[in-house]
């Protein structure tokens, strides 16, 4: 099987260099495309690369065992430390003696290239899960699938990254650009991307960013869905429903606000959405509510549309308060508006080298030209919002029930994940003595 695989890689390389078959209609920018094509031709016929691809495949079972080990180390939001320490130890065991945990909690290993530090490409997976402390994270097998909270998201990405590192280090693969491997904290909701926010604050010279998150490798994320989330707390005097009738009600005001919000119209392209996700408030059926709270989620693939929606929605909430006060000729009711989530939106052009490189890597590994580009909310959001080329790619395998305690995973062709990352990295960072980096150094940084 190994030999067969190697041949098919080379055969695909020939197909790639032959041209348009693997270039979808939406890809523009022949120059980035063709330089990436040329690089692939050279990378895919390199004996060290072929051996590394084989080693990644051979490491598949070991990588799955690692994935399960990582899953069983709890990593609740803001409490990733134990898992981070384990990941640091693994980085060190794989040869990165200088690997560190930074001030935010990210685990970082720098693999130097021959090009004096640039371009610098980050390849990452996230350490945190959505599950609170005390969640049973024991891995279980049932009906041919593996079940555990976080088994895929993002234990697969973390394990895929380790398998990749192990194989490139064992084969002494040398790149031109520097590659920075990172286990990030704070990717999931409550973390608000705090890990990557710190990473880009501390390292202004990052030229490209790859996150391994999600599973299927034919789906590549090159758009960042932005989101803003608010908690709104309506507060009034409160009082007895009969004796003090005539006072404004926090619940009534919130009801007015929700009615207005539900009538908002948003574009389907760029997709822009909103919902009042949770409500709570009041103390008793016979009391005018003194307090009511709701949490609102707004998302868009465009920053402009997100900001427009946000402005309208906040306005409606304030209007609702004015109307509730006016209804009772009062000024006692107010609303406190708190931003609780902020993820920037962004997009990476189809003709940018990072998208082109990923597209060709996926096509090569899966031996099929089909790649779906999509929007999502991942660590790449931050890079995209800063104008830094970024993609989020799958770690390999199949799974589902994300963010639930019944999350499941099946390691079907899981090695595709790290193989895909390997090819993408080599083309972007350049294979020493063979190709130049396709990733551009960001000017002035
Ligand atoms: Zn994730």
Short mmCIF file of C-alpha atoms and ligand atoms in Angstrom, two decimals:
data_model
loop_
_atom_site.label_atom_id
_atom_site.label_comp_id
_atom_site.label_asym_id
_atom_site.label_seq_id
_atom_site.Cartn_x
_atom_site.Cartn_y
_atom_site.Cartn_z
CA UNK A 1 0.00 0.00 0.00
CA UNK A 2 2.83 2.33 0.77
CA UNK A 3 4.33 2.06 -2.66
CA UNK A 4 0.94 2.43 -4.28
CA UNK A 5 0.34 5.57 -2.31
CA UNK A 6 3.69 7.04 -3.24
CA UNK A 7 3.02 6.45 -6.90
CA UNK A 8 -0.36 8.03 -6.76
CA UNK A 9 1.14 11.10 -5.11
CA UNK A 10 3.57 11.48 -7.96
CA UNK A 11 0.85 10.79 -10.50
CA UNK A 12 -1.23 13.51 -8.91
CA UNK A 13 1.75 15.82 -9.06
CA UNK A 14 1.89 15.32 -12.78
CA UNK A 15 -1.81 16.01 -13.08
CA UNK A 16 -1.27 19.15 -10.99
CA UNK A 17 1.49 20.47 -13.16
CA UNK A 18 -0.55 19.58 -16.23
CA UNK A 19 -2.86 22.38 -15.29
CA UNK A 20 -6.48 23.32 -15.19
CA UNK A 21 -8.05 20.08 -13.97
CA UNK A 22 -7.45 20.99 -10.36
CA UNK A 23 -8.12 24.67 -10.66
CA UNK A 24 -11.73 25.47 -9.84
CA UNK A 25 -13.60 28.11 -11.76
CA UNK A 26 -13.55 30.47 -8.80
CA UNK A 27 -9.76 30.51 -8.51
CA UNK A 28 -8.22 33.58 -10.03
CA UNK A 29 -4.72 34.96 -10.03
CA UNK A 30 -2.77 32.71 -12.32
CA UNK A 31 0.53 33.96 -10.94
CA UNK A 32 0.08 32.76 -7.36
CA UNK A 33 -1.55 29.62 -8.74
CA UNK A 34 1.20 28.75 -11.15
CA UNK A 35 4.06 29.41 -8.72
CA UNK A 36 2.26 27.21 -6.22
CA UNK A 37 1.83 24.57 -8.95
CA UNK A 38 5.53 24.64 -9.75
CA UNK A 39 6.40 24.34 -6.08
CA UNK A 40 4.10 21.34 -5.72
CA UNK A 41 5.69 19.59 -8.64
CA UNK A 42 9.10 19.85 -6.94
CA UNK A 43 7.91 19.12 -3.40
CA UNK A 44 5.90 16.03 -4.33
CA UNK A 45 8.77 14.29 -6.11
CA UNK A 46 11.25 14.94 -3.31
CA UNK A 47 12.26 11.61 -1.70
CA UNK A 48 12.34 13.09 1.84
CA UNK A 49 8.82 14.45 1.41
CA UNK A 50 7.57 11.13 0.06
CA UNK A 51 9.10 9.37 3.06
CA UNK A 52 7.56 11.91 5.45
CA UNK A 53 4.11 11.36 3.93
CA UNK A 54 4.56 7.60 4.40
CA UNK A 55 5.72 8.06 7.99
CA UNK A 56 2.65 10.15 8.79
CA UNK A 57 0.45 7.37 7.46
CA UNK A 58 2.39 4.78 9.48
CA UNK A 59 1.92 6.94 12.60
CA UNK A 60 -1.88 6.86 12.25
CA UNK A 61 -2.68 4.43 15.10
CA UNK A 62 -0.18 6.10 17.39
CA UNK A 63 -1.68 9.48 16.57
CA UNK A 64 -5.17 8.24 17.45
CA UNK A 65 -3.88 6.95 20.80
CA UNK A 66 -2.35 10.41 21.40
CA UNK A 67 -5.67 12.04 20.50
CA UNK A 68 -7.44 9.98 23.17
CA UNK A 69 -4.74 10.78 25.75
CA UNK A 70 -5.12 14.51 25.10
CA UNK A 71 -8.93 14.25 25.32
CA UNK A 72 -8.70 12.77 28.81
CA UNK A 73 -6.81 15.81 30.11
CA UNK A 74 -9.58 18.33 30.90
CA UNK A 75 -9.14 21.79 29.34
CA UNK A 76 -12.11 23.99 30.34
CA UNK A 77 -12.15 27.63 29.17
CA UNK A 78 -9.45 29.59 31.05
CA UNK A 79 -8.24 26.35 32.65
CA UNK A 80 -6.13 24.83 29.89
CA UNK A 81 -2.98 24.73 32.04
CA UNK A 82 -2.70 20.99 32.70
CA UNK A 83 -3.27 20.14 29.06
CA UNK A 84 -0.85 22.92 28.04
CA UNK A 85 1.86 21.45 30.27
CA UNK A 86 1.35 18.03 28.72
CA UNK A 87 1.52 19.54 25.23
CA UNK A 88 4.70 21.43 26.13
CA UNK A 89 6.26 18.16 27.30
CA UNK A 90 5.32 16.53 23.98
CA UNK A 91 6.87 19.42 22.02
CA UNK A 92 10.05 19.02 24.07
CA UNK A 93 10.12 15.25 23.57
CA UNK A 94 9.83 15.79 19.83
CA UNK A 95 12.97 17.90 19.83
CA UNK A 96 11.91 21.45 20.69
CA UNK A 97 14.01 21.98 23.81
CA UNK A 98 13.18 25.73 23.76
CA UNK A 99 9.42 25.29 23.58
CA UNK A 100 7.59 27.55 26.04
CA UNK A 101 4.22 28.44 27.48
CA UNK A 102 3.68 32.17 26.90
CA UNK A 103 2.09 34.68 29.27
CA UNK A 104 -1.43 33.93 27.97
CA UNK A 105 -0.99 30.14 28.19
CA UNK A 106 -0.23 29.26 24.54
CA UNK A 107 2.33 26.49 23.98
CA UNK A 108 4.90 27.60 21.39
CA UNK A 109 7.73 25.83 19.54
CA UNK A 110 9.73 27.60 16.86
CA UNK A 111 11.21 25.52 14.03
CA UNK A 112 13.79 27.69 12.36
CA UNK A 113 14.29 27.76 8.63
CA UNK A 114 17.30 28.86 6.60
CA UNK A 115 15.80 32.19 5.53
CA UNK A 116 16.72 34.29 8.57
CA UNK A 117 13.30 34.01 10.18
CA UNK A 118 10.97 34.94 7.33
CA UNK A 119 8.44 34.21 6.14
CA UNK A 120 7.09 33.05 9.48
CA UNK A 121 4.16 30.63 9.32
CA UNK A 122 2.13 29.63 12.37
CA UNK A 123 0.59 26.14 12.40
CA UNK A 124 -1.73 25.66 15.33
CA UNK A 125 -4.51 23.73 17.02
CA UNK A 126 -6.48 24.81 20.07
CA UNK A 127 -6.05 23.39 23.56
CA UNK A 128 -9.33 24.52 25.08
CA UNK A 129 -12.71 22.80 25.02
CA UNK A 130 -16.19 24.18 25.72
CA UNK A 131 -16.70 21.78 28.61
CA UNK A 132 -16.75 23.08 32.20
CA UNK A 133 -14.67 21.70 35.06
CA UNK A 134 -15.94 18.39 36.33
CA UNK A 135 -17.13 17.12 32.92
CA UNK A 136 -16.47 13.40 32.52
CA UNK A 137 -13.87 13.31 29.75
CA UNK A 138 -13.22 9.55 29.83
CA UNK A 139 -12.98 8.15 26.29
CA UNK A 140 -15.55 5.42 25.55
CA UNK A 141 -15.97 3.07 22.61
CA UNK A 142 -19.49 2.27 21.45
CA UNK A 143 -20.90 0.85 18.21
CA UNK A 144 -17.65 1.31 16.36
CA UNK A 145 -17.15 4.95 17.27
CA UNK A 146 -15.10 6.68 19.93
CA UNK A 147 -17.03 8.98 22.23
CA UNK A 148 -15.76 11.76 24.49
CA UNK A 149 -16.30 15.49 24.94
CA UNK A 150 -13.70 17.21 22.77
CA UNK A 151 -12.44 14.02 21.07
CA UNK A 152 -12.57 15.77 17.70
CA UNK A 153 -12.65 19.45 18.64
CA UNK A 154 -9.81 19.95 18.92
CA UNK A 155 -7.97 16.88 20.23
CA UNK A 156 -7.73 15.73 16.62
CA UNK A 157 -6.02 18.97 15.58
CA UNK A 158 -3.59 18.72 18.51
CA UNK A 159 -2.74 15.08 17.72
CA UNK A 160 -2.43 15.76 13.98
CA UNK A 161 0.04 18.55 14.74
CA UNK A 162 2.18 16.23 16.90
CA UNK A 163 2.18 13.51 14.23
CA UNK A 164 3.26 16.08 11.64
CA UNK A 165 6.07 17.41 13.85
CA UNK A 166 7.31 13.92 14.68
CA UNK A 167 7.54 12.98 11.00
CA UNK A 168 9.18 16.17 9.72
CA UNK A 169 11.73 16.13 12.53
CA UNK A 170 12.52 12.44 11.99
CA UNK A 171 13.11 13.08 8.29
CA UNK A 172 15.07 16.28 8.90
CA UNK A 173 12.86 18.26 6.57
CA UNK A 174 14.41 21.72 6.22
CA UNK A 175 12.31 24.75 5.33
CA UNK A 176 13.34 28.22 4.17
CA UNK A 177 10.83 30.10 6.33
CA UNK A 178 10.37 29.65 10.08
CA UNK A 179 7.46 27.52 11.21
CA UNK A 180 5.96 28.26 14.60
CA UNK A 181 3.91 25.43 16.09
CA UNK A 182 1.34 26.59 18.62
CA UNK A 183 -1.23 25.01 20.92
CA UNK A 184 -3.55 27.96 21.52
CA UNK A 185 -5.80 28.77 24.47
CA UNK A 186 -9.16 30.51 24.40
CA UNK A 187 -10.46 29.55 20.95
CA UNK A 188 -13.92 28.50 22.10
CA UNK A 189 -16.72 30.94 22.86
CA UNK A 190 -15.83 32.25 26.28
CA UNK A 191 -12.16 32.52 25.45
CA UNK A 192 -12.85 35.13 22.78
CA UNK A 193 -9.66 34.18 20.91
CA UNK A 194 -7.50 35.38 23.79
CA UNK A 195 -4.72 32.96 22.82
CA UNK A 196 -4.27 34.20 19.26
CA UNK A 197 -4.86 37.80 20.33
CA UNK A 198 -1.78 37.47 22.57
CA UNK A 199 0.15 35.58 19.90
CA UNK A 200 -0.26 38.31 17.27
CA UNK A 201 0.38 41.02 19.86
CA UNK A 202 3.69 39.41 20.88
CA UNK A 203 4.86 38.37 17.39
CA UNK A 204 4.42 41.15 14.84
CA UNK A 205 6.40 39.21 12.23
CA UNK A 206 3.89 36.43 11.55
CA UNK A 207 3.29 36.21 7.78
CA UNK A 208 0.72 33.41 7.62
CA UNK A 209 -1.51 31.37 9.92
CA UNK A 210 -2.95 27.87 9.73
CA UNK A 211 -5.34 26.44 12.28
CA UNK A 212 -6.05 22.70 12.32
CA UNK A 213 -9.60 22.60 13.62
CA UNK A 214 -12.53 20.50 12.45
CA UNK A 215 -12.05 17.15 10.74
CA UNK A 216 -12.85 16.75 7.05
CA UNK A 217 -9.94 17.93 4.93
CA UNK A 218 -11.97 18.79 1.82
CA UNK A 219 -13.53 21.71 3.69
CA UNK A 220 -11.22 24.69 4.02
CA UNK A 221 -12.14 27.81 5.94
CA UNK A 222 -10.96 31.00 4.26
CA UNK A 223 -13.66 33.29 5.65
CA UNK A 224 -14.03 34.38 9.22
CA UNK A 225 -17.57 34.72 10.44
CA UNK A 226 -17.49 37.66 12.82
CA UNK A 227 -19.66 37.76 15.89
CA UNK A 228 -20.67 40.23 18.52
CA UNK A 229 -22.50 39.09 21.62
CA UNK A 230 -24.20 41.16 24.24
CA UNK A 231 -25.75 40.71 27.60
CA UNK A 232 -28.49 43.27 28.23
CA UNK A 233 -29.71 43.86 31.74
CA UNK A 234 -32.96 45.78 32.11
CA UNK A 235 -33.39 47.35 35.55
CA UNK A 236 -36.35 49.13 37.07
CA UNK A 237 -37.76 49.95 40.50
CA UNK A 238 -39.81 46.75 40.84
CA UNK A 239 -42.84 46.49 43.12
CA UNK A 240 -46.08 44.72 43.96
CA UNK A 241 -48.14 43.94 40.87
CA UNK A 242 -51.32 45.36 42.44
CA UNK A 243 -50.27 47.98 45.02
CA UNK A 244 -47.58 49.52 42.86
CA UNK A 245 -49.21 49.13 39.49
CA UNK A 246 -48.01 52.00 37.30
CA UNK A 247 -44.28 51.36 37.54
CA UNK A 248 -42.30 50.38 34.43
CA UNK A 249 -41.36 46.69 34.23
CA UNK A 250 -37.97 45.30 33.31
CA UNK A 251 -39.60 42.26 31.72
CA UNK A 252 -42.06 44.34 29.71
CA UNK A 253 -39.23 46.53 28.43
CA UNK A 254 -37.25 43.46 27.43
CA UNK A 255 -40.35 42.05 25.72
CA UNK A 256 -40.66 45.26 23.69
CA UNK A 257 -36.99 44.98 22.74
CA UNK A 258 -37.31 41.34 21.67
CA UNK A 259 -40.41 42.11 19.57
CA UNK A 260 -38.47 44.81 17.72
CA UNK A 261 -35.36 42.65 17.28
CA UNK A 262 -37.40 39.78 15.85
CA UNK A 263 -38.50 42.02 12.96
CA UNK A 264 -34.96 42.92 11.84
CA UNK A 265 -34.08 42.07 8.26
CA UNK A 266 -30.52 41.01 7.37
CA UNK A 267 -28.83 40.02 4.10
CA UNK A 268 -28.37 36.35 3.20
CA UNK A 269 -25.18 37.26 1.32
CA UNK A 270 -22.98 38.09 3.14
CA UNK A 271 -24.78 35.85 5.60
CA UNK A 272 -25.76 37.95 8.61
CA UNK A 273 -27.74 36.55 11.53
CA UNK A 274 -29.07 37.41 14.97
CA UNK A 275 -30.85 35.74 17.82
CA UNK A 276 -31.87 36.42 21.40
CA UNK A 277 -30.40 33.22 22.79
CA UNK A 278 -31.34 33.29 26.46
CA UNK A 279 -33.69 35.27 28.72
CA UNK A 280 -34.20 35.36 32.45
CA UNK A 281 -35.69 37.70 35.01
CA UNK A 282 -38.38 38.54 37.51
CA UNK A 283 -38.81 37.12 40.97
CA UNK A 284 -42.50 36.33 41.36
CA UNK A 285 -45.75 36.17 39.38
CA UNK A 286 -47.20 39.01 41.43
CA UNK A 287 -44.28 41.41 41.23
CA UNK A 288 -43.46 44.04 38.62
CA UNK A 289 -40.04 42.79 37.52
CA UNK A 290 -37.09 44.80 38.78
CA UNK A 291 -34.63 42.98 36.57
CA UNK A 292 -34.55 41.04 33.30
CA UNK A 293 -31.60 39.79 31.26
CA UNK A 294 -31.09 38.54 27.76
CA UNK A 295 -28.12 37.41 25.72
CA UNK A 296 -27.97 38.33 22.04
CA UNK A 297 -25.80 36.80 19.34
CA UNK A 298 -25.07 38.56 16.04
CA UNK A 299 -22.92 37.11 13.25
CA UNK A 300 -21.84 38.04 9.78
CA UNK A 301 -19.25 37.12 7.16
CA UNK A 302 -18.78 40.88 6.67
CA UNK A 303 -17.57 43.32 9.31
CA UNK A 304 -19.59 46.10 7.69
CA UNK A 305 -22.86 44.18 7.89
CA UNK A 306 -22.08 43.06 11.43
CA UNK A 307 -21.54 46.64 12.56
CA UNK A 308 -24.67 47.84 10.74
CA UNK A 309 -26.78 45.13 12.38
CA UNK A 310 -25.25 45.90 15.76
CA UNK A 311 -26.01 49.63 15.49
CA UNK A 312 -29.65 48.95 14.56
CA UNK A 313 -30.15 46.34 17.24
CA UNK A 314 -28.67 48.43 20.05
CA UNK A 315 -30.83 51.32 18.94
CA UNK A 316 -33.97 49.18 19.14
CA UNK A 317 -33.09 48.10 22.67
CA UNK A 318 -32.73 51.72 23.77
CA UNK A 319 -35.99 52.63 22.03
CA UNK A 320 -37.76 49.84 23.92
CA UNK A 321 -36.60 51.35 27.20
CA UNK A 322 -37.82 54.81 26.16
CA UNK A 323 -41.21 53.39 25.21
CA UNK A 324 -41.60 51.43 28.45
CA UNK A 325 -40.77 54.54 30.49
CA UNK A 326 -43.15 56.67 28.36
CA UNK A 327 -45.97 54.16 28.81
CA UNK A 328 -45.87 54.70 32.58
CA UNK A 329 -44.67 58.32 32.50
CA UNK A 330 -41.51 57.27 34.31
CA UNK A 331 -37.77 57.59 33.97
CA UNK A 332 -36.97 54.77 36.37
CA UNK A 333 -36.21 52.03 33.86
CA UNK A 334 -32.77 51.64 32.30
CA UNK A 335 -30.73 49.10 30.42
CA UNK A 336 -27.12 48.12 30.89
CA UNK A 337 -25.49 46.81 27.71
CA UNK A 338 -22.40 44.62 28.03
CA UNK A 339 -20.31 43.28 25.16
CA UNK A 340 -19.55 39.65 26.09
CA UNK A 341 -18.20 38.34 22.79
CA UNK A 342 -16.19 39.92 20.02
CA UNK A 343 -14.80 37.97 17.07
CA UNK A 344 -13.73 39.87 14.01
CA UNK A 345 -14.80 38.98 10.46
CA UNK A 346 -12.50 38.70 7.46
CA UNK A 347 -11.81 36.92 4.21
CA UNK A 348 -8.73 35.58 2.44
CA UNK A 349 -8.84 35.92 -1.35
CA UNK A 350 -9.10 32.78 -3.45
CA UNK A 351 -5.97 33.75 -5.37
CA UNK A 352 -3.76 34.19 -2.29
CA UNK A 353 -0.91 31.67 -2.00
CA UNK A 354 -2.23 30.22 1.27
CA UNK A 355 -5.60 29.34 -0.29
CA UNK A 356 -3.97 28.07 -3.48
CA UNK A 357 -1.48 25.97 -1.53
CA UNK A 358 -4.16 24.42 0.68
CA UNK A 359 -6.39 23.72 -2.28
CA UNK A 360 -3.65 21.83 -4.08
CA UNK A 361 -2.61 19.93 -0.95
CA UNK A 362 -6.18 18.73 -0.38
CA UNK A 363 -6.56 17.76 -4.04
CA UNK A 364 -3.28 15.82 -3.89
CA UNK A 365 -3.98 13.98 -0.67
CA UNK A 366 -7.56 13.03 -1.50
CA UNK A 367 -6.76 12.49 -5.18
CA UNK A 368 -9.82 14.53 -6.05
CA UNK A 369 -10.09 18.18 -7.02
CA UNK A 370 -13.11 18.88 -4.85
CA UNK A 371 -12.45 21.45 -2.14
CA UNK A 372 -15.19 23.41 -0.42
CA UNK A 373 -14.38 26.87 0.88
CA UNK A 374 -16.45 28.08 3.78
CA UNK A 375 -16.89 30.67 6.50
CA UNK A 376 -16.54 29.75 10.15
CA UNK A 377 -15.50 31.11 13.51
CA UNK A 378 -12.05 29.83 14.46
CA UNK A 379 -8.64 31.05 15.59
CA UNK A 380 -8.06 32.17 11.98
CA UNK A 381 -10.63 34.96 12.46
CA UNK A 382 -8.07 37.10 14.20
CA UNK A 383 -5.37 36.67 11.56
CA UNK A 384 -7.89 37.37 8.79
CA UNK A 385 -9.10 40.52 10.52
CA UNK A 386 -5.49 41.73 10.69
CA UNK A 387 -5.05 41.09 6.96
CA UNK A 388 -2.71 38.15 7.59
CA UNK A 389 -3.28 35.23 5.17
CA UNK A 390 -4.92 32.39 7.08
CA UNK A 391 -6.88 29.19 6.61
CA UNK A 392 -8.43 26.63 8.91
CA UNK A 393 -7.98 23.06 7.72
CA UNK A 394 -9.31 19.72 9.00
CA UNK A 395 -7.33 17.35 11.21
CA UNK A 396 -8.64 14.21 9.48
CA UNK A 397 -11.22 11.55 10.33
CA UNK A 398 -14.98 11.70 10.82
CA UNK A 399 -17.07 12.87 13.72
CA UNK A 400 -20.01 14.86 14.98
CA UNK A 401 -22.10 16.19 17.87
CA UNK A 402 -19.69 19.06 18.35
CA UNK A 403 -19.71 20.81 21.70
CA UNK A 404 -21.90 18.09 23.19
CA UNK A 405 -21.03 15.39 25.69
CA UNK A 406 -21.86 12.84 22.99
CA UNK A 407 -19.16 14.07 20.64
CA UNK A 408 -17.96 11.14 18.52
CA UNK A 409 -15.02 10.38 16.28
CA UNK A 410 -13.95 7.67 13.84
CA UNK A 411 -10.36 7.66 12.56
CA UNK A 412 -11.21 7.12 8.87
CA UNK A 413 -8.19 8.23 6.79
CA UNK A 414 -7.19 10.41 9.74
CA UNK A 415 -3.61 10.68 8.46
CA UNK A 416 -4.92 12.83 5.59
CA UNK A 417 -5.03 15.69 8.11
CA UNK A 418 -1.30 15.87 8.95
CA UNK A 419 -0.34 14.94 5.36
CA UNK A 420 -2.40 17.84 4.08
CA UNK A 421 -0.79 20.18 6.61
CA UNK A 422 2.68 18.95 5.62
CA UNK A 423 2.27 19.73 1.91
CA UNK A 424 0.67 23.09 2.61
CA UNK A 425 3.48 24.08 4.97
CA UNK A 426 6.25 23.02 2.62
CA UNK A 427 4.86 24.97 -0.31
CA UNK A 428 4.24 28.06 1.82
CA UNK A 429 7.51 27.97 3.74
CA UNK A 430 9.69 26.60 0.94
CA UNK A 431 11.65 23.34 0.98
CA UNK A 432 15.30 24.21 1.48
CA UNK A 433 17.32 23.76 -1.71
CA UNK A 434 14.20 22.81 -3.67
CA UNK A 435 11.56 25.56 -3.69
CA UNK A 436 11.18 29.19 -2.63
CA UNK A 437 8.47 30.03 -0.07
CA UNK A 438 5.12 30.77 -1.72
CA UNK A 439 4.10 32.76 1.37
CA UNK A 440 5.05 36.39 1.09
CA UNK A 441 6.87 38.31 3.79
CA UNK A 442 4.54 41.08 4.98
CA UNK A 443 6.20 44.37 4.19
CA UNK A 444 7.16 46.64 7.07
CA UNK A 445 6.72 43.98 9.75
ZN1 LIG B 1 -12.51 23.91 17.57
#
